[in-house]
Short mmCIF file of C-alpha atoms in Angstrom, two decimals:
data_model
loop_
_atom_site.label_atom_id
_atom_site.label_comp_id
_atom_site.label_asym_id
_atom_site.label_seq_id
_atom_site.Cartn_x
_atom_site.Cartn_y
_atom_site.Cartn_z
CA MET A 1 33.91 6.46 11.80
CA PRO A 2 36.61 8.86 10.46
CA ARG A 3 35.72 12.54 10.23
CA ALA A 4 35.46 14.12 6.80
CA ALA A 5 38.26 16.48 5.87
CA PRO A 6 37.37 20.18 6.19
CA ARG A 7 37.47 20.75 2.42
CA ALA A 8 35.20 17.75 1.85
CA VAL A 9 32.67 19.15 4.31
CA ARG A 10 32.87 22.55 2.65
CA MET A 11 32.30 21.11 -0.83
CA THR A 12 29.44 18.93 0.41
CA LEU A 13 27.68 21.96 1.85
CA ILE A 14 28.22 23.96 -1.33
CA ASP A 15 26.98 21.21 -3.64
CA THR A 16 24.01 20.39 -1.41
CA ALA A 17 22.97 24.03 -1.12
CA ALA A 18 23.16 24.43 -4.92
CA ALA A 19 21.08 21.29 -5.46
CA MET A 20 18.44 22.44 -2.98
CA LEU A 21 18.32 25.85 -4.59
CA ALA A 22 17.91 24.33 -8.07
CA ALA A 23 15.09 22.12 -6.76
CA ARG A 24 13.48 25.18 -5.14
CA GLU A 25 13.62 23.59 -1.73
CA PRO A 26 13.72 25.86 1.32
CA VAL A 27 17.40 26.13 2.23
CA THR A 28 17.40 26.50 5.98
CA LEU A 29 20.31 25.72 8.27
CA ARG A 30 18.58 22.64 9.62
CA ALA A 31 17.47 21.35 6.22
CA LEU A 32 20.92 21.88 4.75
CA ALA A 33 22.61 20.11 7.65
CA THR A 34 20.23 17.18 7.37
CA ARG A 35 20.64 16.82 3.61
CA SER A 36 24.43 17.13 3.71
CA GLY A 37 24.95 14.92 6.76
CA THR A 38 26.69 17.69 8.68
CA THR A 39 25.68 20.01 11.52
CA THR A 40 24.28 23.52 11.53
CA MET A 41 27.51 24.64 13.19
CA ALA A 42 29.44 23.51 10.10
CA VAL A 43 27.87 26.34 8.10
CA TYR A 44 29.26 28.86 10.58
CA THR A 45 32.60 27.10 10.81
CA HIS A 46 33.17 27.14 7.04
CA PHE A 47 31.18 30.17 5.86
CA ASP A 48 30.34 32.35 8.89
CA GLY A 49 26.65 31.75 8.24
CA MET A 50 24.23 31.51 5.33
CA PRO A 51 25.26 34.73 3.49
CA GLY A 52 28.82 33.42 3.34
CA LEU A 53 27.57 30.08 2.09
CA TRP A 54 25.68 31.70 -0.79
CA ARG A 55 28.77 33.69 -1.76
CA ALA A 56 30.78 30.47 -1.70
CA VAL A 57 28.25 28.64 -3.88
CA ARG A 58 28.53 31.28 -6.61
CA GLN A 59 32.29 31.51 -6.21
CA GLU A 60 32.79 27.76 -6.54
CA GLY A 61 30.87 27.66 -9.80
CA PHE A 62 33.13 30.30 -11.34
CA VAL A 63 36.25 28.65 -9.89
CA ARG A 64 35.39 25.32 -11.51
CA LEU A 65 34.58 27.00 -14.81
CA ALA A 66 37.87 28.90 -14.79
CA ALA A 67 39.83 25.74 -14.04
CA ARG A 68 38.21 23.86 -16.91
CA LEU A 69 38.80 26.68 -19.39
CA ASP A 70 42.40 27.20 -18.23
CA ALA A 71 43.08 23.52 -18.93
CA ILE A 72 42.23 24.02 -22.62
CA GLY A 73 45.29 26.13 -23.34
CA GLU A 74 46.23 27.74 -26.65
CA SER A 75 46.96 26.19 -30.03
CA ASP A 76 48.25 27.70 -33.28
CA ASP A 77 44.63 28.04 -34.46
CA PRO A 78 42.83 30.78 -32.49
CA VAL A 79 39.46 30.06 -34.12
CA ALA A 80 39.74 26.45 -33.00
CA ASP A 81 40.60 27.79 -29.55
CA LEU A 82 37.39 29.83 -29.51
CA ALA A 83 35.44 26.67 -30.27
CA ALA A 84 37.36 24.71 -27.63
CA LEU A 85 36.56 27.36 -25.02
CA SER A 86 32.91 27.27 -26.05
CA SER A 87 32.89 23.49 -25.75
CA GLY A 88 34.61 23.67 -22.37
CA TYR A 89 32.01 26.15 -21.18
CA GLN A 90 29.20 23.76 -22.06
CA ALA A 91 31.01 20.86 -20.42
CA ALA A 92 31.48 22.86 -17.22
CA ALA A 93 27.80 23.78 -17.09
CA LEU A 94 26.65 20.22 -17.70
CA SER A 95 29.09 18.70 -15.20
CA ALA A 96 27.68 20.82 -12.36
CA PRO A 97 24.25 22.06 -13.46
CA ASP A 98 23.08 23.13 -10.01
CA LEU A 99 26.21 25.19 -9.42
CA TYR A 100 25.94 26.66 -12.90
CA ARG A 101 22.44 27.95 -12.21
CA ALA A 102 23.54 29.41 -8.87
CA MET A 103 26.53 31.21 -10.43
CA PHE A 104 24.26 33.79 -11.99
CA ASP A 105 22.24 34.63 -8.89
CA ALA A 106 23.55 38.14 -8.46
CA ALA A 107 21.77 38.47 -5.10
CA ALA A 108 24.90 37.00 -3.51
CA ASP A 109 28.19 38.84 -3.84
CA LEU A 110 31.43 37.11 -4.75
CA ASP A 111 34.41 37.10 -2.40
CA ASP A 112 36.69 37.29 -5.46
CA PRO A 113 34.78 38.99 -8.30
CA ALA A 114 37.77 38.67 -10.64
CA VAL A 115 37.18 34.93 -10.97
CA ALA A 116 33.87 35.61 -12.70
CA ASP A 117 35.67 37.59 -15.40
CA HIS A 118 38.36 35.01 -16.07
CA GLY A 119 36.54 32.84 -18.60
CA PHE A 120 35.36 35.86 -20.55
CA ALA A 121 38.91 37.23 -20.60
CA LEU A 122 40.10 33.98 -22.21
CA LEU A 123 37.49 34.43 -24.97
CA VAL A 124 38.61 38.00 -25.54
CA THR A 125 42.26 36.90 -25.77
CA ALA A 126 41.47 34.16 -28.27
CA THR A 127 39.42 36.59 -30.36
CA ALA A 128 42.25 39.13 -30.37
CA ARG A 129 44.64 36.39 -31.50
CA ALA A 130 42.26 35.49 -34.34
CA VAL A 131 42.26 39.13 -35.46
CA THR A 132 46.06 39.30 -35.30
CA ALA A 133 46.27 36.08 -37.33
CA HIS A 134 44.00 37.67 -39.97
CA ARG A 135 41.34 35.03 -39.45
CA LEU A 136 38.88 37.74 -38.42
CA ASP A 137 38.40 41.20 -39.86
CA GLY A 138 40.76 43.82 -38.48
CA THR A 139 37.81 45.96 -37.40
CA THR A 140 36.46 43.19 -35.16
CA ASP A 141 36.16 44.26 -31.54
CA PRO A 142 37.38 41.29 -29.44
CA GLY A 143 35.17 42.22 -26.49
CA SER A 144 32.06 42.46 -28.65
CA LEU A 145 32.66 39.16 -30.42
CA ALA A 146 33.48 37.43 -27.12
CA THR A 147 30.21 38.77 -25.71
CA GLN A 148 28.29 37.28 -28.64
CA LEU A 149 29.90 33.88 -28.09
CA TRP A 150 29.34 34.00 -24.34
CA ALA A 151 25.69 35.06 -24.68
CA ALA A 152 24.98 32.29 -27.19
CA GLY A 153 26.80 29.70 -25.09
CA HIS A 154 25.09 30.77 -21.89
CA GLY A 155 21.68 30.56 -23.53
CA LEU A 156 22.29 27.01 -24.72
CA ALA A 157 23.77 25.99 -21.37
CA MET A 158 20.71 27.27 -19.51
CA LEU A 159 18.41 25.36 -21.86
CA ALA A 160 20.33 22.21 -21.02
CA VAL A 161 20.74 22.60 -17.26
CA THR A 162 17.07 23.52 -16.82
CA GLY A 163 15.95 20.47 -18.79
CA VAL A 164 14.43 22.32 -21.73
CA LEU A 165 16.85 20.57 -24.10
CA PRO A 166 18.71 17.29 -23.57
CA PRO A 167 22.49 17.72 -23.29
CA ALA A 168 22.98 15.70 -26.47
CA ALA A 169 21.09 18.37 -28.41
CA ILE A 170 23.56 21.13 -27.51
CA PRO A 171 26.73 20.48 -29.60
CA ALA A 172 25.18 20.81 -33.07
CA PRO A 173 23.64 24.28 -32.61
CA ALA A 174 26.58 25.40 -30.48
CA VAL A 175 29.04 24.59 -33.27
CA GLU A 176 26.86 26.38 -35.83
CA LEU A 177 26.62 29.44 -33.61
CA VAL A 178 30.41 29.69 -33.28
CA ILE A 179 30.77 29.29 -37.04
CA ALA A 180 28.12 31.94 -37.70
CA VAL A 181 29.74 34.45 -35.33
CA CYS A 182 33.24 33.91 -36.71
CA THR A 183 32.26 33.95 -40.40
CA ALA A 184 30.24 37.13 -39.82
CA ALA A 185 33.47 38.59 -38.41
CA GLY A 186 35.35 37.72 -41.58
CA ASP A 187 36.63 34.15 -41.35
CA GLU A 188 36.51 32.07 -44.52
CA PRO A 189 33.50 29.71 -44.18
CA ALA A 190 35.08 26.37 -45.09
CA ARG A 191 38.23 27.03 -43.07
CA CYS A 192 36.13 28.28 -40.18
CA ARG A 193 34.04 25.11 -40.13
CA ARG A 194 37.15 22.93 -40.06
CA SER A 195 38.65 24.94 -37.22
CA VAL A 196 35.49 25.09 -35.16
CA THR A 197 34.75 21.38 -35.58
CA ALA A 198 38.30 20.47 -34.61
CA GLY A 199 38.31 22.85 -31.66
CA TRP A 200 34.95 21.72 -30.34
CA ASN A 201 36.08 18.07 -30.34
CA ARG A 202 39.56 18.78 -28.99
#
């Protein structure tokens, strides 16, 4: 039987640990090795032990989120871009719910803390572009508005990944939240709705 590639083993351990954590199962070396079909030594080989594994679990969640949001890119409509980023955020959370929950366990440090800031920075950039394009009021603070969008999106994502709401129930309130935040910041309501709807479905 061929041996799994090192990266495949690493990802299996990360995903298994996140799933066990989400299920509130005791994550011991032996239990993790059994569930992932590896050996206890693999945890030391790839992560130098359990503390390194927990850092890697959080890191991987932010890496996947950053990759998904980077893939969205920019259009000539920054408000639509804000909606697209919000939609991408939800998609990232729902595609890896166990990792998403683990991302925000601050008990484990990140090896590269900058990756956790990347998605938020994209929101700030899109907000600043919307201000420059006169879609939002000139007094709008991009960081503050981005925080509002992130907080709202995170709240909805957590409701979905913890099973409180079905994933299908997320888009409608998410779209309305983006519209509410942007219109409160000065965007024209009808134009905002068109942009947000287009961006969310992009």
